[in-house]
Short mmCIF file of C-alpha atoms and ligand atoms in Angstrom, two decimals:
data_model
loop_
_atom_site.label_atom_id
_atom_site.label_comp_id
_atom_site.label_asym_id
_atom_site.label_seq_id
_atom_site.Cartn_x
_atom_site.Cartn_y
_atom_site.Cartn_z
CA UNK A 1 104.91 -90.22 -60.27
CA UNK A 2 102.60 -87.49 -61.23
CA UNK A 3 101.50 -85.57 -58.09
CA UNK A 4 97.58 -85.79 -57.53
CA UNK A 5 95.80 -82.03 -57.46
CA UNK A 6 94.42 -81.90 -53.74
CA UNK A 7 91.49 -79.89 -52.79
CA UNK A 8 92.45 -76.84 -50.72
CA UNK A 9 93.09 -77.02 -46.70
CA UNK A 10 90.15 -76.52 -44.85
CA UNK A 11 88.09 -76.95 -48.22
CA UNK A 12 85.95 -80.74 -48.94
CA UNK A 13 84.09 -82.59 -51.10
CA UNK A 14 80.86 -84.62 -50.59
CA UNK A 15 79.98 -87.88 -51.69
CA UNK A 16 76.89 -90.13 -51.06
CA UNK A 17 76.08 -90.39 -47.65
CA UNK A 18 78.01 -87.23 -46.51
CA UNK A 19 75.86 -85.24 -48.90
CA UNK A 20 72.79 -87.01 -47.69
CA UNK A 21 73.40 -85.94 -44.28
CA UNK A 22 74.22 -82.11 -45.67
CA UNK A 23 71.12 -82.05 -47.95
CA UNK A 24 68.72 -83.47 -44.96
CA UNK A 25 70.35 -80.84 -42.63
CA UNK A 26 69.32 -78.06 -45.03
CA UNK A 27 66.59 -79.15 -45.74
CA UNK A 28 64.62 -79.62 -41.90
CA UNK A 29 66.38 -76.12 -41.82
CA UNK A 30 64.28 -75.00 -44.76
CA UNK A 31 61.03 -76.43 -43.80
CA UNK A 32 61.34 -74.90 -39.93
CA UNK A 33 61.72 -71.59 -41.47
CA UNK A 34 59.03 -71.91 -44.15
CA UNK A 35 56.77 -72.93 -40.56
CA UNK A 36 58.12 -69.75 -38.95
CA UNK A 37 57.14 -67.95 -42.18
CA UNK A 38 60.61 -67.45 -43.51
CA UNK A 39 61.01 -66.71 -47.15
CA UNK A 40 64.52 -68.46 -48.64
CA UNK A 41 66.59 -66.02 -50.50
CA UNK A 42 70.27 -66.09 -52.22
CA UNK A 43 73.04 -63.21 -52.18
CA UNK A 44 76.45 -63.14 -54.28
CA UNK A 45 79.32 -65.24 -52.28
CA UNK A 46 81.43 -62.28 -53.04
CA UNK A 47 80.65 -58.92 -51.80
CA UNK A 48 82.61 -55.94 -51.88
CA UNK A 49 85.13 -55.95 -48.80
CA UNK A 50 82.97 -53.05 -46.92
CA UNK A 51 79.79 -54.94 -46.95
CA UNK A 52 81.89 -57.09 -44.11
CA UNK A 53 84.76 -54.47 -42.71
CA UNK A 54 82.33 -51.88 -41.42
CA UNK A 55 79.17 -53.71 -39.60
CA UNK A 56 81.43 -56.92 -38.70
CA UNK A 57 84.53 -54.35 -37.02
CA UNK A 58 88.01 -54.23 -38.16
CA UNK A 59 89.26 -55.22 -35.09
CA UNK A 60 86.90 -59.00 -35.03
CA UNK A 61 89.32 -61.97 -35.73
CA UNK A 62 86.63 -62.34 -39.00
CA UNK A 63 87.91 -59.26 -40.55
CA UNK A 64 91.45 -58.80 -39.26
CA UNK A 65 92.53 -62.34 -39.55
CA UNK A 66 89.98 -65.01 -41.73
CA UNK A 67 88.71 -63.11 -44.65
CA UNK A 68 90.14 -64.35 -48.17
CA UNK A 69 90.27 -60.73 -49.76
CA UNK A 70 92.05 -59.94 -53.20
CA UNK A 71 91.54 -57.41 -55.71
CA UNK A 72 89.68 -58.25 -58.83
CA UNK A 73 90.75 -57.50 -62.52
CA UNK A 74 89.12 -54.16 -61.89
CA UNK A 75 90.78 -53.19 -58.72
CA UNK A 76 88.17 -53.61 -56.77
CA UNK A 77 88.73 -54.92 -53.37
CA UNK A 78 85.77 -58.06 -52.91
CA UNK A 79 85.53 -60.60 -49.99
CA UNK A 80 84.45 -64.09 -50.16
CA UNK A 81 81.78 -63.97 -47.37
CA UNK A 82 82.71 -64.87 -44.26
CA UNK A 83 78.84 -64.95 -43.00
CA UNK A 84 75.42 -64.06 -44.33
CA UNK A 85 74.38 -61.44 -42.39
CA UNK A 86 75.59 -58.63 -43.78
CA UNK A 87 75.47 -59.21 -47.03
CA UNK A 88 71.50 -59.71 -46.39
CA UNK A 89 71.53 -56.33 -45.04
CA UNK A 90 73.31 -54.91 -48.09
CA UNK A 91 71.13 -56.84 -50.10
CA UNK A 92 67.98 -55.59 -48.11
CA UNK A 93 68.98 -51.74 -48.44
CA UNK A 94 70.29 -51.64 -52.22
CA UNK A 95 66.89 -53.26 -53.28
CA UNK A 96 65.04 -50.74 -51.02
CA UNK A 97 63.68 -53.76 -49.63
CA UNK A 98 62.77 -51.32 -46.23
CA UNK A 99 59.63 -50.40 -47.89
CA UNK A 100 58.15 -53.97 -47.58
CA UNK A 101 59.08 -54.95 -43.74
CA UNK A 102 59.09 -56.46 -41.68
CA UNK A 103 61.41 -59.27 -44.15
CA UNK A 104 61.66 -62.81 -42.70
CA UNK A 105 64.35 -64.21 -44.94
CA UNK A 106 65.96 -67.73 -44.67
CA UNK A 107 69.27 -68.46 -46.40
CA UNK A 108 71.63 -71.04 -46.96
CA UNK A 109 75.22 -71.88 -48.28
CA UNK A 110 78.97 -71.81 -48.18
CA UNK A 111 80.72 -69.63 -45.95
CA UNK A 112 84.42 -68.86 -45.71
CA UNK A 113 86.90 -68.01 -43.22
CA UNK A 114 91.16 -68.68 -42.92
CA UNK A 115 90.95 -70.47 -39.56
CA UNK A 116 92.91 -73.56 -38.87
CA UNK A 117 90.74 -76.27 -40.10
CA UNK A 118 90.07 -78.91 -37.58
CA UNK A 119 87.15 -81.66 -36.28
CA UNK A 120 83.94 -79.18 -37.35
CA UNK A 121 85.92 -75.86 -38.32
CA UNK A 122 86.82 -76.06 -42.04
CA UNK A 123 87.95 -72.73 -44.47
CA UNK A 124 84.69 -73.05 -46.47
CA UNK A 125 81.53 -74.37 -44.37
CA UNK A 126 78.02 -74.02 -45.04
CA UNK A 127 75.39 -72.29 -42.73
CA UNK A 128 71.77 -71.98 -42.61
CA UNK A 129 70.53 -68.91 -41.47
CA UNK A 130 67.50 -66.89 -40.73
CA UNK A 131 67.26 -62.72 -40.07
CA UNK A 132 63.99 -60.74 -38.99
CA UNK A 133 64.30 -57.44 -40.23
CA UNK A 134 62.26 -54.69 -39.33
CA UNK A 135 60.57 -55.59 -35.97
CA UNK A 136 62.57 -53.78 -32.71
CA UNK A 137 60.07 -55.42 -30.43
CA UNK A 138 61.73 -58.50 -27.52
CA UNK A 139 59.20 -61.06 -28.91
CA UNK A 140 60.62 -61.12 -32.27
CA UNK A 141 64.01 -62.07 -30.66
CA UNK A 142 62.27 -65.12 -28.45
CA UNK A 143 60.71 -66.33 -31.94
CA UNK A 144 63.65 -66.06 -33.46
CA UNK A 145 65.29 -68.51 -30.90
CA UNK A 146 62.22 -70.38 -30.70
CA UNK A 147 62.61 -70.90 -34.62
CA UNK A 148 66.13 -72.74 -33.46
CA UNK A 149 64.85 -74.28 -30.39
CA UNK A 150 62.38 -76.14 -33.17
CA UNK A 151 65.13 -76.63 -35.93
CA UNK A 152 67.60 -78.18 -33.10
CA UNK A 153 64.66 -80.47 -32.44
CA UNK A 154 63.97 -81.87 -35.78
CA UNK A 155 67.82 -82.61 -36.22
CA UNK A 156 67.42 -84.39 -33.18
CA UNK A 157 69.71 -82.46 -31.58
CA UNK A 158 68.12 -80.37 -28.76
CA UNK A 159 69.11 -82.35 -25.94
CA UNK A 160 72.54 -82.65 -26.96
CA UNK A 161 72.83 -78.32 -26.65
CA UNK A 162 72.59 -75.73 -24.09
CA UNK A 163 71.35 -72.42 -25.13
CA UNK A 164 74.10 -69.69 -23.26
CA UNK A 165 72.05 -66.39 -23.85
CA UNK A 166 72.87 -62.98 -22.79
CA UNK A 167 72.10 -58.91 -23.80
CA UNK A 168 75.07 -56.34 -24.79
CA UNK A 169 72.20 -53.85 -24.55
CA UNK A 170 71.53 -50.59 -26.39
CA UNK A 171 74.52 -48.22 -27.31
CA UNK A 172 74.15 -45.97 -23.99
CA UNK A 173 74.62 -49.06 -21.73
CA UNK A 174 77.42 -50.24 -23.77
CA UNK A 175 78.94 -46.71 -23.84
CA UNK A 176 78.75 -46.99 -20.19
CA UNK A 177 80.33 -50.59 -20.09
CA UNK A 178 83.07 -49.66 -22.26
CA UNK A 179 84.23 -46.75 -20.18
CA UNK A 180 84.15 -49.38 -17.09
CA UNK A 181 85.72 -52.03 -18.75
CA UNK A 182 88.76 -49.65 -20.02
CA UNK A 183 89.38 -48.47 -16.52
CA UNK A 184 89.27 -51.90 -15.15
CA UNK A 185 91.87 -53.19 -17.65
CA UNK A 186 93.83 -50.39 -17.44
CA UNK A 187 94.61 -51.50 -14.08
CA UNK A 188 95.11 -54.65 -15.46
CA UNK A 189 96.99 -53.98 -18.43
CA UNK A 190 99.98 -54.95 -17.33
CA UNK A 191 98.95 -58.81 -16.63
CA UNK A 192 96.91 -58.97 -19.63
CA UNK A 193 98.05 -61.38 -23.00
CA UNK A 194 99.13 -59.38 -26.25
CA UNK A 195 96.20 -60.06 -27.81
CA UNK A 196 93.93 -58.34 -25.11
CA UNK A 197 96.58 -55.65 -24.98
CA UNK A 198 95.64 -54.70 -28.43
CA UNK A 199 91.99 -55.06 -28.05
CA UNK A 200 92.43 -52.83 -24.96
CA UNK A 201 93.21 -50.14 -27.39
CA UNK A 202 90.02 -50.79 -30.34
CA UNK A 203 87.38 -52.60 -28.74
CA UNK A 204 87.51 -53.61 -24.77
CA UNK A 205 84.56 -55.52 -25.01
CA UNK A 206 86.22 -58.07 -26.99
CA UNK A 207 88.72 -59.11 -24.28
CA UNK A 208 85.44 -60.75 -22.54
CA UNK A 209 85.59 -63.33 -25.41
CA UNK A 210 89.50 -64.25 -25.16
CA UNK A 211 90.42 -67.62 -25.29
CA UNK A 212 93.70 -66.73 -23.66
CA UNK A 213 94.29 -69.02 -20.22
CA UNK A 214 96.05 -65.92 -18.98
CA UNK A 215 93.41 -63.36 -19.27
CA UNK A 216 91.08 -65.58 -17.75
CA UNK A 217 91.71 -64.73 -14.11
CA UNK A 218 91.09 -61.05 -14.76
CA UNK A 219 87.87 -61.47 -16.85
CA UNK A 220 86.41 -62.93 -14.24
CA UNK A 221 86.85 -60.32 -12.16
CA UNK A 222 85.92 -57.39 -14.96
CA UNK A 223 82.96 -55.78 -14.27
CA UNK A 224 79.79 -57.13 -14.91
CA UNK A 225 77.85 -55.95 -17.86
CA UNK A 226 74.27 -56.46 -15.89
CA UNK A 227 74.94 -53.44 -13.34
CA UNK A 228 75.71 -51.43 -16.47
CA UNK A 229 71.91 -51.87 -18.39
CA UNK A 230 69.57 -49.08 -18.52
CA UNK A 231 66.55 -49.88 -17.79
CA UNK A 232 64.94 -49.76 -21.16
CA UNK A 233 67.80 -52.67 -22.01
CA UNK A 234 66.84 -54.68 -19.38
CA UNK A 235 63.29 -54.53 -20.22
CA UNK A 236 63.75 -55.88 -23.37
CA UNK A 237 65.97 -58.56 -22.12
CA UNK A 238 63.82 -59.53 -19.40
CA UNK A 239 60.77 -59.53 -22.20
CA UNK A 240 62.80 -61.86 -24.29
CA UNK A 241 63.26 -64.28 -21.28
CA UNK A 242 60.24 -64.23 -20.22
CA UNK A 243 58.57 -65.26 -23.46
CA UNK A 244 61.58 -68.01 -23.75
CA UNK A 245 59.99 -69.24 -20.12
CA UNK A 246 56.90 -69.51 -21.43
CA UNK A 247 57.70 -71.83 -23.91
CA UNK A 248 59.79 -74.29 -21.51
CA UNK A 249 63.53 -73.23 -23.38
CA UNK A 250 66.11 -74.29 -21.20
CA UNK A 251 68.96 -71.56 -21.11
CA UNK A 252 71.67 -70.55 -19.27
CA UNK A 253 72.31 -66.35 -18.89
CA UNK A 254 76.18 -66.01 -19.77
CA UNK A 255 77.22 -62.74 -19.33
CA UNK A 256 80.45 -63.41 -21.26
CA UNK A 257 78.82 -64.25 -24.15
CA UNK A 258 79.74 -60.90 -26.16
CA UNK A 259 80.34 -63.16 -29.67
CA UNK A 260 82.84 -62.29 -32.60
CA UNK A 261 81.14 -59.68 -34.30
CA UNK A 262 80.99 -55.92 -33.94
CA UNK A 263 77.11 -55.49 -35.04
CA UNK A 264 75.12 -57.06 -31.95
CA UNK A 265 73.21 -55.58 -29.39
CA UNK A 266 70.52 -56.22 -26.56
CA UNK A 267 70.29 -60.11 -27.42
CA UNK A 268 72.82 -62.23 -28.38
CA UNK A 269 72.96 -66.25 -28.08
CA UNK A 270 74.28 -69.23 -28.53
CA UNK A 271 73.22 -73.01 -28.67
CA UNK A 272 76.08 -74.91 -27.22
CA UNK A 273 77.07 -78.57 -27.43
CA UNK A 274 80.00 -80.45 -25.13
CA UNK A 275 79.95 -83.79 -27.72
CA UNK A 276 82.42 -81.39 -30.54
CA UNK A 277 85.48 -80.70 -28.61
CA UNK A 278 86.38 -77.19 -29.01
CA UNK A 279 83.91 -75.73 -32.05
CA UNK A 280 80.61 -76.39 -29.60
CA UNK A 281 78.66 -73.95 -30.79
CA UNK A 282 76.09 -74.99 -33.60
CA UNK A 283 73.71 -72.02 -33.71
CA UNK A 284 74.32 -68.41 -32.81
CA UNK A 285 73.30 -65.27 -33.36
CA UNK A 286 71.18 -62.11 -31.82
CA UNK A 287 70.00 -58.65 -32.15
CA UNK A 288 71.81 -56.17 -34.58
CA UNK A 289 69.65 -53.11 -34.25
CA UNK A 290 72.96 -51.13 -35.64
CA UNK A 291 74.14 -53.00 -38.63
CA UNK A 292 71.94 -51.09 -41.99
CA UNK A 293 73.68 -47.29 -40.45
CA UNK A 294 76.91 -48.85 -40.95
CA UNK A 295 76.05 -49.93 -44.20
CA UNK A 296 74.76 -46.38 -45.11
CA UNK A 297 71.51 -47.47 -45.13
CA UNK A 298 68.16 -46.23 -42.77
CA UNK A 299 67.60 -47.42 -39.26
CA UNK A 300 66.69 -51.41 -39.79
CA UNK A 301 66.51 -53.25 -36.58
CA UNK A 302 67.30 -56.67 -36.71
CA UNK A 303 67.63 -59.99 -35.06
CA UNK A 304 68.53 -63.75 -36.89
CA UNK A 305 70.95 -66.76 -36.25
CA UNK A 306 73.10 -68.78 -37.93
CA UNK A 307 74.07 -72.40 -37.90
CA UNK A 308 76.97 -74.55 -39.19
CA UNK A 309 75.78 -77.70 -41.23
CA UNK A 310 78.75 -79.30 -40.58
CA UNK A 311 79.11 -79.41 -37.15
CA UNK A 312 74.97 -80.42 -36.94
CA UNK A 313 75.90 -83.71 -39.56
CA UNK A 314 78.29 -84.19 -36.83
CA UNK A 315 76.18 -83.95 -33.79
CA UNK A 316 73.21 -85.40 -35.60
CA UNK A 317 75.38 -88.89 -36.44
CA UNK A 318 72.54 -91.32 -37.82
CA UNK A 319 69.15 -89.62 -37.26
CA UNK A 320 69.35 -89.21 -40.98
CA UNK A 321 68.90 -92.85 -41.64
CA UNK A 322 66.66 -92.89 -44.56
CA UNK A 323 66.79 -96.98 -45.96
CA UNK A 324 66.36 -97.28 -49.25
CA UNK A 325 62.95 -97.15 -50.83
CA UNK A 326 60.44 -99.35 -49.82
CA UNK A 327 58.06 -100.68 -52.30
CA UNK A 328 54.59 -100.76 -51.65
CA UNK A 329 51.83 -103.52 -53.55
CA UNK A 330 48.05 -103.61 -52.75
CA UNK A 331 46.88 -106.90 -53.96
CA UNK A 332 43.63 -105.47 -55.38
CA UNK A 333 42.20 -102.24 -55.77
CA UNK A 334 40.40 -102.38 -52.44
CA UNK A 335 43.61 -102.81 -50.40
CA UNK A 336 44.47 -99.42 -51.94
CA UNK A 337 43.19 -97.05 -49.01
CA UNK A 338 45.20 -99.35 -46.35
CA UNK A 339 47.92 -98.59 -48.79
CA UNK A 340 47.90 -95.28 -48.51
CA UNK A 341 47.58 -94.99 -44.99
CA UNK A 342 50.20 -96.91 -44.56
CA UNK A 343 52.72 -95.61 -46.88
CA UNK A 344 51.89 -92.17 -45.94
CA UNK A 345 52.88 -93.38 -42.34
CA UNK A 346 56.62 -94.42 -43.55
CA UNK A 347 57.03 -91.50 -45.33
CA UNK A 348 56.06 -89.51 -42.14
CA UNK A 349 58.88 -91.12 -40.56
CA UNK A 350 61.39 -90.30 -43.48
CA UNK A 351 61.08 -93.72 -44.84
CA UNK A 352 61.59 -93.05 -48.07
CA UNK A 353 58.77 -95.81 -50.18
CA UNK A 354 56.77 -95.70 -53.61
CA UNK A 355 53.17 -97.14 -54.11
CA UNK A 356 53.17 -99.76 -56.56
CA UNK A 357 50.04 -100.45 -58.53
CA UNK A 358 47.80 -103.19 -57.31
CA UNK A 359 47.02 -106.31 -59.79
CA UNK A 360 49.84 -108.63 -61.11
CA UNK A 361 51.52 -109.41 -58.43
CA UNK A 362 54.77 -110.58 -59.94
CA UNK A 363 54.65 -107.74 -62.75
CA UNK A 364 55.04 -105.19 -59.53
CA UNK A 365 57.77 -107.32 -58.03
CA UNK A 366 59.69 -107.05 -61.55
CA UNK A 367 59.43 -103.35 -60.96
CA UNK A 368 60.34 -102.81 -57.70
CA UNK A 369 63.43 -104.96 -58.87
CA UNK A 370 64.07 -102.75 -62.12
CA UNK A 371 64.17 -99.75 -59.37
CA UNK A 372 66.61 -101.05 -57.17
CA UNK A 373 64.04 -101.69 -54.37
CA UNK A 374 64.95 -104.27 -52.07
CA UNK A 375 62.23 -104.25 -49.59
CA UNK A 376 58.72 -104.69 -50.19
CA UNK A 377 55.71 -104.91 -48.20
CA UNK A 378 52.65 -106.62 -49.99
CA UNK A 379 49.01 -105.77 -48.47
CA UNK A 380 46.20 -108.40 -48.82
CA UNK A 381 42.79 -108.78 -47.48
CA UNK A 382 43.85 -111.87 -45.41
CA UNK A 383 46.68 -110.58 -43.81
CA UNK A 384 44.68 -106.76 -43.07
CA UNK A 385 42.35 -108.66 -41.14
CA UNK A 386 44.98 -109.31 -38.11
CA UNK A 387 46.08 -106.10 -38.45
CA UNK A 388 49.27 -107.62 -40.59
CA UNK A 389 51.15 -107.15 -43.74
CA UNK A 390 53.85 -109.34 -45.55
CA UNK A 391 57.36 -107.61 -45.36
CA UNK A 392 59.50 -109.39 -48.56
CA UNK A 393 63.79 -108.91 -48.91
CA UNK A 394 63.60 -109.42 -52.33
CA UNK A 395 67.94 -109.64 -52.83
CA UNK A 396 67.54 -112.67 -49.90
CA UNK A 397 63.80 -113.93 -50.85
CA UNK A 398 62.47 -114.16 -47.93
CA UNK A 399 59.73 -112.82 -45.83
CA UNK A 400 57.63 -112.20 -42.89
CA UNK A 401 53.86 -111.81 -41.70
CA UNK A 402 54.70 -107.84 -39.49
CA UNK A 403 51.73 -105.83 -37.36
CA UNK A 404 51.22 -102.68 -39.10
CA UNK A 405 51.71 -100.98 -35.47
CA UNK A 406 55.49 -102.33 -35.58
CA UNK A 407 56.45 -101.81 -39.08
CA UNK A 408 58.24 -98.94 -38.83
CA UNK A 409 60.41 -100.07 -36.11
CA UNK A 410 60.94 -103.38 -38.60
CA UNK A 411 61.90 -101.04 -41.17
CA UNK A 412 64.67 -99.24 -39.55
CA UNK A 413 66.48 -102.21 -38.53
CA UNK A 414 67.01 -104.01 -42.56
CA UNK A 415 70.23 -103.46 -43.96
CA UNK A 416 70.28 -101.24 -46.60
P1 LIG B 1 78.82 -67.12 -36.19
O1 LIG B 1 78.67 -67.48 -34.74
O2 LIG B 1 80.08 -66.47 -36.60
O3 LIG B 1 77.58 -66.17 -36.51
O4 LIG B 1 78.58 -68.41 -37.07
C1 LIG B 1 77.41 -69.17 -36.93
C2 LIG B 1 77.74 -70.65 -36.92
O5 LIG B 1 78.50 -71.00 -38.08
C3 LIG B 1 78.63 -71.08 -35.77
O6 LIG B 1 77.87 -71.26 -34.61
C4 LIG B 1 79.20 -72.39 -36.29
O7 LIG B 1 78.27 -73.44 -36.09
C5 LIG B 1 79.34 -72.12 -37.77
N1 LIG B 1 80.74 -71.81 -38.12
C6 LIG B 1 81.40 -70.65 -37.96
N2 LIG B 1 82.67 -70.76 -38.40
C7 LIG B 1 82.83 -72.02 -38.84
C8 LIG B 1 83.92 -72.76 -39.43
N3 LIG B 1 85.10 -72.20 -39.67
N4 LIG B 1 83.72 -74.06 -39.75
C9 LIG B 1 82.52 -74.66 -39.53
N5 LIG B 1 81.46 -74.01 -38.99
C10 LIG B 1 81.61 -72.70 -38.65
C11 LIG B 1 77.33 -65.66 -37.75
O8 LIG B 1 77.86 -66.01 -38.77
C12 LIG B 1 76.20 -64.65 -37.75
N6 LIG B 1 76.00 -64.17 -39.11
C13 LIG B 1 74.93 -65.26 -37.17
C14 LIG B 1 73.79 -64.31 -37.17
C15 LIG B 1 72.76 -64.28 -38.05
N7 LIG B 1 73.61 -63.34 -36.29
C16 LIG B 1 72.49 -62.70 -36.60
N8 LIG B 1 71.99 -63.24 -37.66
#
């Protein structure tokens, strides 16, 4: 037998439904940030392999381990992007887009990364993404978050995440960390996994986010990066939490939360969810005040996030349940305003319905046949004056007298 071409590990296709859910993901994303006054752009998928080495570190698992890097017909050495922050910033500084700050950008699309796929951690994912560029000021960070606090709430989702949040500081404090942190696990060394070993060497900081069970013991010991802050650091962090108690967010300060990448500083957070196993966090990101120097470009504070869509169809199950359209027929012209009003109510709910046109009753029903419409609600003087309508299945022919009040709770319990 002829073997069947497979997709590549890691790497899916989406159908129906599992598009749906991507598509409605994206899309809450995309009206949050328009709210927040985020402007959607697009960069390349492929950069050249700088755009990531430098601001991302060559010593992050992204880099060292999960790029797909090869060298085009040219020679040129180009990455498939692991993430979409960087490439924004490259994006930002070859269009001298500095002159027109601050930039509120929103993105979104696939992503890619060699890890060992598994439940919500595939080889090509999608994210959404937002980045603030231009603003160095604490309350740009809390609106950032607040901008996910509000996008985790439209999913649904909120209540199913905690958001860990912490601040790496400015590059004096770190400095200062780093110098601790070496002599601590230079005492240490000794006890500590490979991995850390090597990190020891490049980048101490990173040992704080090993997943090893025997470094654990001696992280949490290490010294802690809060007696470490100067104060103008732990103003800004105490700004940003401040604002984020203001506004009710729940969060959690984790003080191990350094994250992957090399280009953070001051704020840096994560929403976090216990119902996905192992890959629990859905939205992350934080301040990279850093990232444009490495790039070669001017001083460009920044902050922004990131979210996989996959692992929010996941947490978000069914609150995408749109039912197929409903059809809506005013028996006369004069029932059209209570149409309205109450089509415009369904749609607010993301019941997806079309107005019919009022008149020939059966003529409308041949429509709403012809456009694969199998509910239909029909709205008559009679029935308006007890508040009612007439709900019709129009596959099983039957139908009911409902209270406009409950008709949206009727709706989302048909079949589809
Ligand atoms: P990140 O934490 O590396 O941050 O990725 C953001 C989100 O992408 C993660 O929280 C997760 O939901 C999703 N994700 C990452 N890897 C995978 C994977 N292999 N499979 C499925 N989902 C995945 C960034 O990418 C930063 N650029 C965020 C940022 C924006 N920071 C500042 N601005």
């Amino acid at each position: 037998m002829v073997k069947k071409i497979q997709s590549i590990r890691g790497m899916v296709d989406l159908f129906h439904q599992e598009m749906r859910d991507h598509l409605w993901v994206i899309q809450q994303a995309r009206t949050i940030a328009k709210l927040y006054g985020f402007d959607e752009v697009s960069t390349p998928i492929l950069e050249k392999t700088e755009v990531f080495s430098r601001p991302l570190g060559q010593t992050s698992d992204v880099v060292s381990k999960e790029t797909y890097t090869f060298n085009d017909r040219g020679d040129d050495s180009l990455t498939l992007r692991p993430e979409g922050t960087a490439g924004i910033m490259r994006s930002v500084i070859s269009n001298g887009k500095f002159n027109e700050l601050p930039l509120k950008l929103f993105y979104s699309g696939p992503m890619f990364r060699y890890e060992r796929p598994q439940k919500g951690r595939l080889r090509q994912f999608n994210q959404i993404g937002i980045e603030l560029i231009g603003i160095s000021e604490p309350f740009s960070d809390a609106e950032v978050i607040m901008c996910g606090v509000n996008y985790l709430k439209s999913l649904n989702v909120l209540d199913k995440c905690l958001l860990n949040i912490n601040t790496l500081g400015d590059k004096e404090s770190r400095d200062k960390y780093r110098s601790s942190l070496i002599k601590y696990f230079t005492i240490n060394n000794s006890k500590l996994s490979n991995i850390s070993q090597e990190r020891l060497k490049i980048n101490p900081l990173r040992i704080l986010d090993s997943k090893e069970a025997q470094d654990q013991e001696i992280i949490s010991k290490a010294p802690s990066f809060s007696n470490h802050l100067n104060s103008d650091s732990k103003k800004h962090f105490d700004k940003v939490l401040n604002y984020l108690e203001v506004h009710n967010v729940k969060y959690v300060y984790n003080e191990k939360l350094v994250r992957g990448l090399d280009y953070y500083c001051h704020t840096t957070f994560e929403f976090i969810t216990d119902q996905l196993g192992s890959q629990g966090t859905v939205l992350g990101g934080g301040r990279y005040d850093g990232l444009s120097e490495t790039l070669n470009g001017p001083y460009l504070p920044g902050v922004g996030f990131a979210a996989g869509v996959e692992r929010l169809v996941l947490l978000s199950e069914n609150n995408n349940k749109i039912v197929s359209s409903i059809g809506v027929i005013p028996i006369e012209e004069k029932n059209l305003n209570a149409s309205f009003e109450i089509i415009e109510n369904l749609r607010s709910k993301n019941i997806s319905s079309e107005l019919f046109n009022y008149g020939n009753i059966s003529k409308q029903i041949k429509k709403s046949i012809s456009r694969n419409i199998r509910h239909i609600i029909i709205i008559g003087d009679q029935e308006l004056k007890t508040k009612q309508v007439i709900l019709r299945d129009l596959s099983e022919g039957t139908q009911k007298l409902i209270f406009i009040e409950n008709l949206v709770d009727e709706i989302m319990t048909l079949d589809k």
